[in-house]
Coordinates of C-alpha atoms and ligand atoms in Angstrom, one line a residue:
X1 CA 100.0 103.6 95.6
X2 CA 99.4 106.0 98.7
X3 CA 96.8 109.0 98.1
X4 CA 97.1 112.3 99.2
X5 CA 94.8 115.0 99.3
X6 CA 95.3 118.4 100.9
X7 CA 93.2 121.1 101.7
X8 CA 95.2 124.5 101.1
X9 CA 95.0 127.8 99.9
X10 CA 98.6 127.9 99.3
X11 CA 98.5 124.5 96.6
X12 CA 102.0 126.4 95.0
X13 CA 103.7 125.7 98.3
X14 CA 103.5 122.1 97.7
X15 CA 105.5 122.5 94.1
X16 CA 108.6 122.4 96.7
X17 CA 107.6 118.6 98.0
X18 CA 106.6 117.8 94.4
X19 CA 109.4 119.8 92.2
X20 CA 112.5 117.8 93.6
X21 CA 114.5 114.8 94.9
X22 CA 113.0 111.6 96.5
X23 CA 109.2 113.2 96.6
X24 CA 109.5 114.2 93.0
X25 CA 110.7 110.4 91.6
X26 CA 108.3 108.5 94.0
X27 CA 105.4 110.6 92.6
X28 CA 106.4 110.1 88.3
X29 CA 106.9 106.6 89.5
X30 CA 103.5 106.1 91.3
X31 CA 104.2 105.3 94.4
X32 CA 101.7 108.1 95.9
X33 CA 99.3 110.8 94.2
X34 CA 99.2 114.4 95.3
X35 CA 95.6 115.8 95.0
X36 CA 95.5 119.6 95.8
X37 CA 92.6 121.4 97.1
X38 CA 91.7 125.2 97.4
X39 CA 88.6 125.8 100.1
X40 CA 88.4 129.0 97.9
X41 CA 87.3 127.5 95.0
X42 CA 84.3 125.8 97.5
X43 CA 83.6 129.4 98.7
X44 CA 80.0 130.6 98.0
X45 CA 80.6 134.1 97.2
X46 CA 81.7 136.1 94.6
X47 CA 84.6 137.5 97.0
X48 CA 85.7 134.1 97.1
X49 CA 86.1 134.5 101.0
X50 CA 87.0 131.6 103.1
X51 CA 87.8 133.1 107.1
X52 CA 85.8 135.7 109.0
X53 CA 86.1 137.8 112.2
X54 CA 86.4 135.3 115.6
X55 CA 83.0 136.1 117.6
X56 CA 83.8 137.0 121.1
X57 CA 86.3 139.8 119.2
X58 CA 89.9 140.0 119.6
X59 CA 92.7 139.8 116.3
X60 CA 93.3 137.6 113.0
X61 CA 90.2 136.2 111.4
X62 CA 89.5 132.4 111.5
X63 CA 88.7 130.0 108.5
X64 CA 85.0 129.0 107.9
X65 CA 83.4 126.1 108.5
X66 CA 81.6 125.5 105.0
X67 CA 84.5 126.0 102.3
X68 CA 86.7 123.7 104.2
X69 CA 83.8 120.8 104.7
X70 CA 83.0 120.9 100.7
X71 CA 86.7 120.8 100.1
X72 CA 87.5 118.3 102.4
X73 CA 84.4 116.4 101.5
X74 CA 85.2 116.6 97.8
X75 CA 88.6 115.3 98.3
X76 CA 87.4 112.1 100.2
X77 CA 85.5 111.3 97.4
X78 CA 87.7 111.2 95.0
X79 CA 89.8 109.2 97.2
X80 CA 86.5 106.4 97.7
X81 CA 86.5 106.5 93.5
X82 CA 89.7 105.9 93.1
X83 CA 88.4 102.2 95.4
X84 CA 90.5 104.0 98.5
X85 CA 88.8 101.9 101.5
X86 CA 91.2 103.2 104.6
X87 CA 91.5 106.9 104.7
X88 CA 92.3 109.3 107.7
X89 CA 91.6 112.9 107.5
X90 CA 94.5 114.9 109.3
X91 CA 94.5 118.3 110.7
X92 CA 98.0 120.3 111.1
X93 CA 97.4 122.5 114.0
X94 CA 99.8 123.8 116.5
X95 CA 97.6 121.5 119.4
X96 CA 97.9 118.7 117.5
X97 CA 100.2 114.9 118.6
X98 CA 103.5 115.9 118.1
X99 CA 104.9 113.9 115.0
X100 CA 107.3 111.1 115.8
X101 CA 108.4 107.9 113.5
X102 CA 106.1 106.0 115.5
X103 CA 102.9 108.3 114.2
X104 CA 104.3 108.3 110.8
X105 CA 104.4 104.3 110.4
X106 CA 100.6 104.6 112.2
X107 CA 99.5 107.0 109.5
X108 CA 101.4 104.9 106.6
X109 CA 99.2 102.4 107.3
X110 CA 96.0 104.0 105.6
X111 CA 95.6 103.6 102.5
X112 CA 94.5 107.9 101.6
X113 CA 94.9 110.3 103.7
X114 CA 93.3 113.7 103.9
X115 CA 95.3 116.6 104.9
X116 CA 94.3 120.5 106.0
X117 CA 96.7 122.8 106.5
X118 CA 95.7 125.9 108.1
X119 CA 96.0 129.3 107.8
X120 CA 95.4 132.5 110.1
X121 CA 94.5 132.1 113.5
X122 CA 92.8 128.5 113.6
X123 CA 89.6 127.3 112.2
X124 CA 86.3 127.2 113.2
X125 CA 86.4 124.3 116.1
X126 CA 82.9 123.0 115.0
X127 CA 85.0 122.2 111.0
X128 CA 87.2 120.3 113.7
X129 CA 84.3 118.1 115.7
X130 CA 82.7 117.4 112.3
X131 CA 85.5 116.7 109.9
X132 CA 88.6 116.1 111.9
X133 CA 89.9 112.6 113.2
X134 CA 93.3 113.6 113.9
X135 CA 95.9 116.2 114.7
X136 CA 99.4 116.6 114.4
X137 CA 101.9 119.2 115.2
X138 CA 105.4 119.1 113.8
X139 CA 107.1 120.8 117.2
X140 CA 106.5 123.5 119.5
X141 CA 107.7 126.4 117.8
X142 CA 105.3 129.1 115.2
X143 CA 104.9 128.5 112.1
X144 CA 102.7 130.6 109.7
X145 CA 100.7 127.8 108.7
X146 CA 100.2 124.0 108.3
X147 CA 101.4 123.8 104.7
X148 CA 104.7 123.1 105.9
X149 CA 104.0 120.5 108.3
X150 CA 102.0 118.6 106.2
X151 CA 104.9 118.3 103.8
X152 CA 107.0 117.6 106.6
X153 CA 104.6 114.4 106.8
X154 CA 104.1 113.3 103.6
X155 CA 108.1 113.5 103.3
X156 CA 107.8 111.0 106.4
X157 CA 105.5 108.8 104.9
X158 CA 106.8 108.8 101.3
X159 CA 110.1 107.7 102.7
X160 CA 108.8 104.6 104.0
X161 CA 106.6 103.3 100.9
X162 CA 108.6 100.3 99.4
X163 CA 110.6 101.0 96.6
X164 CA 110.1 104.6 97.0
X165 CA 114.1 104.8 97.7
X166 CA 116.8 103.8 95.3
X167 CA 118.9 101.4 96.6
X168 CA 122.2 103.0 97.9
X169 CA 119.3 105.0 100.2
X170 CA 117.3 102.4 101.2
X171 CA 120.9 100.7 102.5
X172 CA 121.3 104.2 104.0
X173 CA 117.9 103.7 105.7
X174 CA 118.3 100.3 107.4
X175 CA 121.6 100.6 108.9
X176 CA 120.2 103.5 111.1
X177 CA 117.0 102.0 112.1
X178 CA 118.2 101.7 114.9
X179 CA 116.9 104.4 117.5
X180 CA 120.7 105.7 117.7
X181 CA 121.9 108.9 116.0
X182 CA 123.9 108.7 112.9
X183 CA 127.9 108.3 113.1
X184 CA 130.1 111.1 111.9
X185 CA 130.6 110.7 107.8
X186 CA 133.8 111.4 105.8
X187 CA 134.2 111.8 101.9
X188 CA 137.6 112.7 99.7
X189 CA 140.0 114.6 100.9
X190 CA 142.2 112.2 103.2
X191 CA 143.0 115.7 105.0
X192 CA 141.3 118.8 105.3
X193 CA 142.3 121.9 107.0
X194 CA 144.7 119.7 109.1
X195 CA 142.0 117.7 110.0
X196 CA 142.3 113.7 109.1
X197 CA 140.0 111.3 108.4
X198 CA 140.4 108.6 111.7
X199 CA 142.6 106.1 110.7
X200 CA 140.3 103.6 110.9
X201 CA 138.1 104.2 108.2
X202 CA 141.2 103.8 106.0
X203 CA 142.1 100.7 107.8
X204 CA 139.8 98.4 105.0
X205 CA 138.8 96.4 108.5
X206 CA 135.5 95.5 108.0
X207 CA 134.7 94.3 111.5
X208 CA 136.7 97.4 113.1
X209 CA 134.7 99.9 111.2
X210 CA 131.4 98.6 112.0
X211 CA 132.4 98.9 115.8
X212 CA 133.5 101.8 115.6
X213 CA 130.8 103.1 113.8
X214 CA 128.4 101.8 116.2
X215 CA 130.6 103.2 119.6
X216 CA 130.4 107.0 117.7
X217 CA 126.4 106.4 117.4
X218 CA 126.0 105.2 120.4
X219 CA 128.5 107.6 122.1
X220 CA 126.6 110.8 120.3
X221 CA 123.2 109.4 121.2
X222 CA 125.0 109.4 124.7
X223 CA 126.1 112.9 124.7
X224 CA 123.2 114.8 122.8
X225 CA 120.0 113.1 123.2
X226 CA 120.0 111.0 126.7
X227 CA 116.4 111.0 125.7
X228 CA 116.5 108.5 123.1
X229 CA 119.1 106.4 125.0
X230 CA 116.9 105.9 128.3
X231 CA 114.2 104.1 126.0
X232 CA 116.4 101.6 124.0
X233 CA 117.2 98.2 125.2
X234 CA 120.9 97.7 124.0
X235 CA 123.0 94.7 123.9
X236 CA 126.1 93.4 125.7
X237 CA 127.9 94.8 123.2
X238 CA 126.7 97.8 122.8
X239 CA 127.2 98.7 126.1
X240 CA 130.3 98.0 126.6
X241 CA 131.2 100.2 123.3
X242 CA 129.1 103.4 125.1
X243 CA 131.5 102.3 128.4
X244 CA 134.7 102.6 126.3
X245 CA 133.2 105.5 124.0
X246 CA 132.7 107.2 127.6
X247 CA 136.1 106.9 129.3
X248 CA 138.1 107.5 126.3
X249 CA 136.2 111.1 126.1
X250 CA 137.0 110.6 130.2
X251 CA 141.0 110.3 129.0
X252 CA 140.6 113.4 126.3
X253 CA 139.2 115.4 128.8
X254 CA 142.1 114.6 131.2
X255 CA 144.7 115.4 128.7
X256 CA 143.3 119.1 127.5
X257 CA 143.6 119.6 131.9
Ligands
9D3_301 C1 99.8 128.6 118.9 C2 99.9 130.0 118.5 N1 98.5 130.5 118.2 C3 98.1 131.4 119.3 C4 98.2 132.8 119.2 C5 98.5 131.3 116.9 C6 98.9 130.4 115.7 C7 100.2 130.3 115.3 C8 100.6 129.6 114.2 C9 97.9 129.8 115.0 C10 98.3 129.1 113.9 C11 99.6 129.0 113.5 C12 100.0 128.3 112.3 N2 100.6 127.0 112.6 C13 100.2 125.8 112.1 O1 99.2 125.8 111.4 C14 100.9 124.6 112.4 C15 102.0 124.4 113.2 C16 102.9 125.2 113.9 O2 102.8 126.5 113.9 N3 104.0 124.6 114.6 C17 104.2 123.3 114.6 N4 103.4 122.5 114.0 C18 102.3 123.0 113.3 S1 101.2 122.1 112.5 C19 100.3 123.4 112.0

């Protein structure tokens, strides 16, 4: 059992990770606990306030220090009754590591993790120093808050927990992980719009549709993200496939001339 706890004054967001699918089963079958926590309800006024005016002026307010340390503190603590030994606590901020599969099986190995997503401008950096042992970013484009990127994580990370997956998706998992991109997918009909299905996939060749199969993924990875190529150490094999996979796009270039 994973444990999650996260800090939030939006905890109705998280009805969308909790309320459906793969993150909805691996939760009623206890593979991981969602805690919740609302820094307003660790707010010592009556106003309930948790963010104030940035000193040094200029727009948007920034979240308190105090509300966020007893919510984060309270959460922690219920994760050390529950005989959690491991735990990480996680900030999603815009400056944070940007998230890769690499940081997601890092951050499946704790046993808790503790989460705060962010809202406003920022919070106050000295919540950060104190609290904070991590920081992750989902990608470098604005978002209104961290609520989305922490279930963007915790989607990650559920994913990965044994058993979490059925078995047709768990297949579905291990024969791509494999650094390439996936290989275009066909379903029922045989023709659609004038478009067929390549005749291969109808062939019932076992052996033929795995290669080819492997010489579309490797030939997409090729085309779209180079990036992911340049790091991958591929066999005799597949190299050859990506030669043949990039003179037969060579030959339908030549033709359309
Ligand atoms: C970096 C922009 N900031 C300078 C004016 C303002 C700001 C924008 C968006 C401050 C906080 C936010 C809210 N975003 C997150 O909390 C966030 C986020 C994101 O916006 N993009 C990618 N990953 C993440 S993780 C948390």
């Amino acid at each position: 059992m994973m444990h999650l706890d996260v800090v939030t004054l939006f905890p109705e967001m998280f009805n969308a990770l909790t309320g459906s699918g793969i993150t909805q089963r691996a939760r009623s079958s206890g593979y991981y606990e969602l805690v919740l926590w609302n820094p307003r309800d660790f707010s010592g006024n009556s106003y309930r306030s948790v963010d104030d005016r940035p000193y040094g002026g200029g727009p948007g307010m920034v979240m308190m220090a105090e509300p966020l340390a007893k919510a984060l503190r309270a959460a922690r603590q219920r994760q050390v009754s529950c005989g959690v030994r491991r735990t990480r606590t996680v900030y999603l901020s815009p400056q944070g590591r940007p998230l890769t599969q690499k940081i997601v099986e890092e951050l499946g190995g704790y046993e808790g993790l503790v989460l705060l997503a962010g809202r406003y401008e920022g919070v106050d950096e000295r919540l950060l120093d104190a609290e904070i042992e991590d920081e992750i970013s989902i990608g470098d484009y604005v978002l209104s808050g961290g609520e989305l990127p922490a279930m963007v994580l915790m989607d990650a990370l559920i994913r990965r927990i044994p058993g979490a997956l059925n078995d047709a998706e768990s297949a579905q998992q291990d024969s791509f992980a494999n650094g390439l991109l996936d290989c275009p997918q066909y379903t029922r009909p045989e023709v659609y719009e004038s478009d067929a299905v390549p005749a291969v996939l109808l062939s019932g060749h076992h052996a033929q549709i795995t290669k080819w199969r492997m010489k579309q993924s490797l030939g997409r990875t090729w085309r779209r993200r180079p990036d992911l190529l340049a790091n991958l150490p591929l066999s005799a094999e597949q190299t050859a496939l990506l030669e043949e996979y990039k003179l037969e796009s060579k030959e339908a270039r030549e033709l359309i001339k």
